[in-house]
Coordinates of C-alpha atoms and ligand atoms in Angstrom, one line a residue:
M12 CA 89.3 105.9 102.2
G13 CA 87.4 108.8 103.4
N14 CA 86.1 107.4 106.6
R15 CA 89.2 108.8 108.8
Q16 CA 89.1 111.4 111.4
Y17 CA 89.1 114.5 109.5
L18 CA 91.2 116.7 112.3
T19 CA 94.1 114.7 112.5
R20 CA 97.2 116.9 113.1
S21 CA 101.0 116.8 112.1
I22 CA 101.8 114.2 115.4
D23 CA 99.2 112.0 113.8
M24 CA 100.7 111.4 110.7
K25 CA 100.9 108.0 109.8
F26 CA 100.6 106.2 106.5
T27 CA 102.2 103.5 104.3
F28 CA 103.3 104.5 100.6
H29 CA 104.2 101.7 97.8
N30 CA 104.2 102.8 94.2
P31 CA 106.0 99.8 92.1
T32 CA 105.7 101.1 89.1
Q33 CA 108.9 102.0 86.9
L34 CA 108.9 105.5 85.3
I35 CA 110.9 105.9 82.0
F36 CA 110.0 109.7 81.4
G37 CA 111.0 111.4 78.0
A38 CA 110.9 112.4 74.5
G39 CA 111.7 109.3 72.3
T40 CA 111.6 106.5 74.9
I41 CA 108.8 104.7 73.3
S42 CA 111.9 103.2 71.2
G43 CA 112.6 101.5 74.4
L44 CA 109.5 99.6 74.9
G45 CA 110.2 96.1 73.2
K46 CA 113.4 96.0 76.1
A47 CA 111.0 96.9 79.0
V48 CA 108.0 94.5 77.7
A49 CA 110.9 91.6 77.2
A50 CA 111.9 91.3 80.8
Y51 CA 108.3 90.5 81.9
G52 CA 106.8 88.4 78.7
N53 CA 107.3 87.3 74.5
K54 CA 103.8 87.5 73.7
A55 CA 102.1 91.0 74.2
L56 CA 98.7 91.9 74.0
L57 CA 99.0 95.2 72.5
V58 CA 95.8 97.6 73.2
T59 CA 94.7 100.6 71.6
G60 CA 91.9 102.9 71.4
G61 CA 89.8 104.1 68.7
G62 CA 92.4 104.6 65.9
S63 CA 94.7 107.7 66.8
V64 CA 97.8 105.5 67.6
K65 CA 97.7 104.1 64.2
R66 CA 97.5 107.7 62.7
N67 CA 99.7 109.5 64.4
G68 CA 102.6 106.5 63.9
S69 CA 102.9 105.5 67.4
F70 CA 101.3 102.3 66.6
D71 CA 104.0 101.3 64.3
R72 CA 106.9 102.4 66.5
A73 CA 105.5 100.2 69.4
V74 CA 105.0 97.3 67.1
M75 CA 108.5 97.6 65.8
S76 CA 110.2 98.2 69.3
L77 CA 108.5 94.9 70.1
K78 CA 109.3 92.9 67.7
E79 CA 112.8 93.9 67.6
A80 CA 112.8 92.7 71.1
G81 CA 111.6 89.5 70.0
V82 CA 108.2 90.0 71.5
S83 CA 105.4 89.0 69.2
V84 CA 102.0 90.7 69.1
A85 CA 98.1 90.2 69.4
E86 CA 95.9 93.1 69.1
C87 CA 92.7 94.7 70.5
S88 CA 91.7 97.6 68.9
G89 CA 88.4 100.0 69.8
V90 CA 89.1 100.8 73.3
E91 CA 86.4 103.6 73.5
P92 CA 86.7 106.6 75.6
N93 CA 84.4 105.8 79.1
P94 CA 85.4 102.2 78.2
R95 CA 82.6 99.4 78.6
L96 CA 82.8 96.2 80.2
S97 CA 82.0 94.5 77.2
T98 CA 85.3 95.8 75.3
V99 CA 87.2 94.4 78.6
E100 CA 85.7 90.9 77.9
R101 CA 86.7 91.1 74.4
G102 CA 90.0 91.7 75.3
A103 CA 90.5 89.4 77.7
E104 CA 89.3 86.8 75.3
I105 CA 91.9 87.8 72.7
A106 CA 94.5 87.6 75.3
R107 CA 93.5 84.2 76.4
K108 CA 93.2 82.8 73.2
E109 CA 96.4 84.3 72.0
G110 CA 98.5 83.2 74.9
C111 CA 99.2 86.4 75.9
D112 CA 101.5 86.4 78.5
V113 CA 102.1 90.6 78.9
I114 CA 99.6 93.1 78.6
V115 CA 100.7 96.6 76.8
A116 CA 97.9 99.8 76.8
L117 CA 99.1 102.3 74.1
G118 CA 96.5 105.1 74.9
G119 CA 94.8 107.5 76.9
G120 CA 93.2 106.9 80.0
S121 CA 90.6 104.7 78.6
T122 CA 92.6 102.6 76.7
M123 CA 95.2 101.8 80.2
D124 CA 92.1 101.3 82.4
A125 CA 90.6 98.8 80.1
A126 CA 93.9 96.8 80.0
K127 CA 94.5 96.7 83.4
V128 CA 91.7 94.9 83.8
M129 CA 91.9 92.6 80.8
A130 CA 95.4 92.0 83.0
A131 CA 93.1 90.8 86.0
A132 CA 91.0 88.7 84.2
S133 CA 93.2 86.1 83.2
F134 CA 93.0 85.4 87.0
Y135 CA 89.5 86.3 88.2
E136 CA 87.1 84.1 88.6
G137 CA 83.2 84.8 87.5
D138 CA 81.9 88.3 86.5
L139 CA 84.4 90.8 86.1
W140 CA 81.9 93.3 87.4
D141 CA 82.3 92.1 90.9
M142 CA 85.4 93.7 91.4
F143 CA 83.6 97.5 90.8
P144 CA 81.7 98.4 93.6
H145 CA 78.1 98.6 92.3
G146 CA 75.8 97.9 95.3
Q147 CA 76.7 94.6 95.7
Q148 CA 77.1 92.7 99.5
N149 CA 80.1 90.8 98.5
R150 CA 82.7 92.4 96.7
R151 CA 86.0 90.6 95.3
L152 CA 89.3 92.5 94.4
P153 CA 91.7 91.1 92.0
E154 CA 94.5 89.5 93.6
R155 CA 96.8 89.0 90.5
A156 CA 97.2 90.6 86.9
L157 CA 99.3 89.9 84.1
P158 CA 102.2 92.1 83.8
I159 CA 101.1 95.5 82.6
I160 CA 102.7 98.3 80.5
T161 CA 101.5 101.4 79.9
V162 CA 102.4 103.4 77.2
P163 CA 100.1 106.8 77.6
T164 CA 99.3 109.0 74.5
L165 CA 97.2 111.7 76.2
A166 CA 98.4 113.8 79.7
A167 CA 95.3 113.2 81.8
T168 CA 94.8 110.5 84.4
G169 CA 97.9 109.2 85.5
S170 CA 96.9 105.7 84.9
E171 CA 100.0 104.8 83.6
M172 CA 101.3 104.9 86.8
N173 CA 98.7 104.1 89.4
C174 CA 96.7 101.3 90.4
G175 CA 93.3 102.0 89.6
S176 CA 91.1 101.3 86.5
V177 CA 87.3 103.2 85.7
I178 CA 85.2 101.1 83.7
T179 CA 81.3 101.3 82.7
K180 CA 78.8 98.4 82.5
E181 CA 76.8 99.8 79.8
E182 CA 73.4 97.8 80.7
S183 CA 73.3 99.7 84.1
T184 CA 74.8 103.0 83.1
L185 CA 77.4 102.8 86.0
K186 CA 80.2 103.8 86.1
S187 CA 82.7 102.6 88.9
F188 CA 86.1 101.9 89.9
V189 CA 88.7 99.4 91.1
T190 CA 91.9 100.2 92.8
A191 CA 93.7 96.5 93.9
P192 CA 97.9 96.5 94.1
C193 CA 98.0 94.1 91.2
L194 CA 96.6 96.6 88.9
Y195 CA 99.7 98.9 89.2
P196 CA 101.7 98.8 85.7
K197 CA 105.3 97.1 86.1
V198 CA 106.6 100.0 84.1
A199 CA 105.1 103.1 82.3
I200 CA 106.6 105.0 79.8
V201 CA 105.8 108.3 79.5
D202 CA 106.7 109.9 76.1
P203 CA 105.5 113.2 75.5
E204 CA 105.9 113.4 71.8
L205 CA 103.0 110.9 72.0
T206 CA 101.2 113.9 73.1
M207 CA 101.6 116.2 70.6
S208 CA 99.0 114.9 68.3
V209 CA 96.0 115.3 71.3
P210 CA 93.4 117.7 70.2
T211 CA 93.1 121.0 71.9
N212 CA 89.7 120.5 73.4
Q213 CA 91.3 116.8 75.1
T214 CA 94.6 118.7 75.7
A215 CA 92.7 121.3 77.8
F216 CA 90.2 118.2 79.5
G217 CA 93.5 116.7 80.3
V218 CA 94.5 119.6 81.8
C219 CA 91.5 119.6 84.0
D220 CA 91.6 116.4 85.2
L221 CA 95.0 116.3 86.4
I222 CA 94.3 119.7 88.3
T223 CA 91.2 117.6 89.8
H224 CA 93.5 115.2 91.0
V225 CA 95.0 117.0 93.3
T226 CA 92.0 119.6 94.3
E227 CA 90.3 116.5 95.6
S228 CA 92.8 115.8 98.0
Y229 CA 93.5 119.4 99.0
F230 CA 90.5 120.0 100.0
N231 CA 88.9 116.6 101.0
G232 CA 91.8 115.1 102.8
V233 CA 92.7 115.8 106.7
D234 CA 93.9 118.5 108.1
G235 CA 97.5 119.0 109.1
T236 CA 99.4 118.2 105.5
P237 CA 101.2 121.1 105.1
L238 CA 103.5 119.1 102.5
Q239 CA 101.2 117.6 100.6
D240 CA 99.5 121.0 100.4
R241 CA 102.4 122.6 98.5
F242 CA 102.8 119.6 96.8
A243 CA 99.4 120.0 95.2
E244 CA 99.6 123.5 94.7
G245 CA 102.9 123.0 92.8
V246 CA 100.6 120.6 90.7
I247 CA 97.8 123.1 90.0
M248 CA 100.3 126.3 89.6
T249 CA 102.4 124.1 86.8
A250 CA 99.1 122.8 85.2
M251 CA 98.4 126.6 85.3
E252 CA 101.4 127.8 83.7
W253 CA 102.3 125.6 81.2
G254 CA 98.4 123.8 80.2
P255 CA 97.6 127.1 78.3
K256 CA 100.5 126.6 76.4
A257 CA 100.0 123.0 75.5
V258 CA 96.7 123.9 74.6
A259 CA 97.7 127.5 72.2
N260 CA 100.3 125.1 70.5
G261 CA 100.3 121.3 70.5
N262 CA 103.7 121.0 68.9
D263 CA 105.1 122.6 71.8
L264 CA 107.4 119.6 73.3
E265 CA 108.2 121.4 76.4
A266 CA 104.4 122.4 77.4
R267 CA 103.5 119.0 76.4
A268 CA 106.5 117.5 78.5
Q269 CA 105.8 120.0 81.7
V270 CA 102.1 118.8 81.5
Q271 CA 102.5 115.5 81.1
W272 CA 104.9 115.1 84.1
A273 CA 102.1 117.5 86.0
S274 CA 99.8 114.7 85.6
V275 CA 102.0 111.6 86.2
V276 CA 102.6 113.3 89.6
A277 CA 98.8 114.2 90.3
L278 CA 97.8 110.7 90.5
N279 CA 100.8 108.1 91.0
G280 CA 99.8 108.8 95.0
W281 CA 102.8 111.1 95.9
V282 CA 100.3 114.2 96.6
Q283 CA 97.9 111.9 98.1
V284 CA 100.1 110.4 100.8
G285 CA 98.8 110.7 104.3
T286 CA 95.8 112.9 103.2
F287 CA 93.2 110.0 103.0
G288 CA 90.8 111.8 101.0
P289 CA 87.6 110.6 99.1
Y290 CA 86.9 111.9 95.5
P291 CA 83.5 113.3 95.6
V292 CA 83.9 115.5 92.5
H293 CA 85.2 112.3 90.1
M294 CA 82.1 110.3 91.5
I295 CA 79.7 112.7 90.4
E296 CA 81.6 113.4 87.2
H297 CA 81.6 109.6 86.2
V298 CA 78.0 109.5 86.4
L299 CA 77.7 112.4 83.8
S300 CA 80.3 110.8 81.6
A301 CA 78.3 107.3 81.9
H302 CA 75.0 108.7 81.1
H303 CA 76.0 110.8 78.5
D304 CA 79.5 109.9 77.4
I305 CA 81.3 113.4 77.8
A306 CA 84.9 113.4 78.2
H307 CA 86.1 112.6 81.7
G308 CA 87.8 116.0 82.1
A309 CA 84.8 118.0 80.5
G310 CA 82.2 116.8 83.4
L311 CA 85.0 117.7 85.9
S312 CA 85.3 121.2 84.7
I313 CA 81.4 121.4 85.2
V314 CA 81.4 119.8 88.4
N315 CA 84.2 120.8 90.5
P316 CA 83.4 124.9 90.9
A317 CA 80.2 124.1 91.3
W318 CA 81.5 121.9 94.0
M319 CA 83.9 123.9 95.4
R320 CA 81.0 126.7 95.9
F321 CA 79.5 124.3 98.0
A322 CA 82.2 122.6 100.0
A323 CA 83.4 126.0 100.8
R324 CA 80.9 126.7 103.3
T325 CA 82.0 123.9 105.5
R326 CA 85.7 124.2 105.2
P327 CA 86.0 128.2 104.4
A328 CA 89.7 128.2 106.0
R329 CA 91.0 125.8 103.3
F330 CA 89.3 127.7 100.5
V331 CA 90.9 131.0 101.5
Q332 CA 94.4 129.3 101.5
F333 CA 93.8 128.0 97.8
A334 CA 92.7 131.8 96.5
E335 CA 95.6 133.3 98.2
R336 CA 98.6 130.5 97.1
I337 CA 97.4 130.1 93.4
F338 CA 96.0 133.3 92.8
G339 CA 97.9 135.9 94.9
I340 CA 94.3 137.2 96.4
S341 CA 95.1 139.0 99.6
P342 CA 92.0 138.0 102.2
K343 CA 90.7 140.2 104.9
H344 CA 90.5 137.5 107.4
P345 CA 91.1 133.6 107.6
E346 CA 87.9 132.7 106.8
D347 CA 86.8 135.9 104.1
P348 CA 84.0 135.3 102.1
D349 CA 85.0 137.6 99.2
A350 CA 88.7 135.8 98.7
I351 CA 86.8 132.6 98.8
A352 CA 84.6 133.4 95.8
E353 CA 87.1 135.0 94.0
G354 CA 89.1 132.4 94.0
I355 CA 86.7 130.0 93.1
D356 CA 85.9 132.4 90.1
R357 CA 89.1 133.0 89.3
F358 CA 89.6 129.4 89.0
E359 CA 86.1 128.8 86.9
E360 CA 87.8 131.7 84.6
F361 CA 90.5 129.3 83.9
L362 CA 88.8 126.7 82.7
R363 CA 87.3 128.6 80.5
S364 CA 89.9 130.4 79.0
I365 CA 91.3 126.9 77.7
G366 CA 88.1 126.1 76.2
C367 CA 87.2 123.8 79.1
P368 CA 82.8 124.2 79.8
T369 CA 81.8 125.0 83.1
K370 CA 78.0 124.3 82.9
L371 CA 75.9 121.5 81.8
Y372 CA 73.9 122.7 78.9
E373 CA 77.3 123.3 77.5
A374 CA 77.6 119.1 77.8
G375 CA 74.0 119.0 76.3
I376 CA 72.6 118.0 79.9
G377 CA 69.7 119.1 81.2
D378 CA 68.1 118.9 84.6
T379 CA 65.4 116.0 84.1
L380 CA 67.7 113.5 85.4
L381 CA 69.6 115.1 88.2
T382 CA 67.8 112.9 91.0
R383 CA 69.0 109.9 89.1
Y384 CA 72.8 111.1 88.9
A385 CA 72.7 111.5 92.5
E386 CA 71.1 108.0 93.1
D387 CA 73.7 106.6 91.1
T388 CA 76.5 108.4 92.8
V389 CA 76.1 107.0 96.0
I390 CA 75.8 103.5 94.8
V391 CA 79.1 103.4 93.9
A392 CA 80.7 105.1 97.0
H393 CA 78.8 106.2 100.4
D394 CA 79.2 106.3 103.8
A395 CA 77.4 104.2 106.2
E396 CA 74.5 107.1 106.1
G397 CA 74.0 106.5 102.6
R398 CA 76.0 109.5 101.8
L399 CA 79.0 110.6 99.2
P400 CA 81.9 110.6 101.3
G401 CA 84.0 114.0 101.2
R402 CA 84.2 117.7 103.1
P403 CA 81.3 118.0 103.7
A404 CA 79.7 114.3 103.2
M405 CA 76.9 114.8 100.7
T406 CA 73.2 113.6 101.1
K407 CA 71.6 113.0 97.6
E408 CA 69.9 116.2 98.0
D409 CA 73.2 117.8 98.2
I410 CA 74.2 116.5 94.9
V411 CA 71.4 117.5 93.5
E412 CA 72.0 121.1 94.6
V413 CA 75.5 121.2 93.6
L414 CA 74.5 119.7 90.1
R415 CA 71.5 122.3 89.8
S416 CA 74.0 125.3 90.7
A417 CA 75.6 124.1 87.1
L418 CA 72.8 123.9 84.8
Ligands
NZQ7 O1 90.8 106.2 71.0 P1 91.9 107.6 70.0 O2 91.4 106.9 69.0 O3 93.1 106.6 71.1 O4 91.3 108.9 70.5 C1 91.2 109.1 71.9 C2 90.0 109.6 72.1 O5 88.9 110.0 71.4 C3 91.9 110.6 72.1 N1 93.4 110.4 71.8 C4 94.3 109.8 73.1 N2 95.7 110.1 72.7 C5 95.6 110.8 71.7 C6 94.3 111.1 71.1 N3 93.8 111.6 69.8 C7 95.1 111.9 69.4 N4 96.5 111.7 69.6 C8 96.5 111.3 70.7 N5 98.1 111.0 71.3 O6 91.6 111.2 73.1 C9 90.2 110.6 72.9 C10 90.1 110.5 74.9 O7 90.7 109.5 75.2 P2 90.1 109.3 76.8 O8 91.4 107.6 77.1 O9 88.8 108.1 76.8 O10 90.7 109.9 77.7 P3 91.6 110.3 78.8 O11 93.1 109.4 79.1 O12 91.0 111.3 79.4 O13 91.1 108.8 79.8 C11 89.5 109.2 80.5 C12 89.1 107.7 80.9 O14 90.0 107.7 82.3 C13 89.2 107.4 83.5 C14 88.0 108.6 82.8 O15 87.0 108.2 83.9 C15 87.4 108.2 81.6 O16 86.9 106.7 81.3 N6 90.2 107.9 84.8 C16 91.1 107.1 85.0 C17 91.5 107.3 85.9 C18 92.5 106.5 86.4 N7 92.8 104.9 86.4 O17 93.6 106.7 87.3 C19 91.3 108.4 87.1 C20 90.9 109.4 86.0 O18 90.2 110.5 87.1 C21 89.4 108.9 85.6 O19 88.4 108.7 86.2
ZN8 ZN1 90.2 111.9 86.5

């Protein structure tokens, strides 16, 4: 990922694509959870977050469906936002002790991510942190996992239908990621009704997150991907149309459904096929949420516009395309700086209009640790020269510059 030659043309298109997760989408589909799980095991570890699923009734619905299908249930509750490695270890221990043969995640991205690594822990020898890049010599990816079934309750990360997991090791304040084929859920039950209780701010952060998943490949991917460009633009425009409706009225099931479908598509790999783009905005944001425990989507809404202003200098035509196609801005020429600036300003205004922060101080973050953030970013992701992969590849000084511009 990320080291591929950027000047790829369509005639060079070469890729493989495989997403094995079965997707069951629609209001009320949680009632089919038991049947889906029973195909993979008869004792489930049901992983949940801090309690929202108990307050909104989805926990009871999930348990009822599982029991009706003859699946018995052990519980691991209390996965925190920006999930910690120690929580993953605690859940893995419960799964082991209880003899669970299938893992069910009912919650947001944090719950799903933690559950995935709990599933892999059953077969992983040694320290689970070894599967996450954190500056070590030998990284060992997980090769097997218990079957995972995801039931997202928040539209944001797309974790329900991808093979990624993002975990924080609390002692080192490092947040890192793993992607491995064994972490693909067997089934994702995506029921937009479950998202109706998501608070306004988290709804908005989710919209920002899903948009950022496609802007990463759109701005950092190889050249010559016209269909992927249109997919990405379609996701962005759909999220910009329906996201504000879901923010304005959480009970608008149609808006919830459109946003959730967009969030699935945004990171199940389809939009990114053949783009080979790295995720610099995510890598920088993960450091902020590791140090300050802010919501991932809120951190992205701060970093992304600042990063875009920085990156536009090296790839102006792409940012003109964004301005033109997303906001209908007419450029005076293919690299028109005014169109670029207006496109990014309008994007930032959109984020603000739905209630996302776009400056670090709004998240309570000052300038004292900017160098540390940059150092931590490149520990997790770097090229042969120690730079953060992306277009452009960024030195630590570049990362500091971007963050400083968002103070
Ligand atoms: O913990 P509970 O009580 O469930 O409350 C959560 C939490 O406080 C609440 N919530 C979730 N569903 C709800 C609800 N509240 C009311 N009603 C509901 N239906 O929302 C809060 C945030 O939950 P969290 O799971 O942390 O949010 P999100 O889905 O945005 O996940 C963020 C995590 O995913 C990682 C992020 O870095 C972050 O750690 N990511 C994972 C990715 C992946 N696996 O592919 C990709 C992403 O880019 C991202 O990095
Ligand atoms: Zn994200």
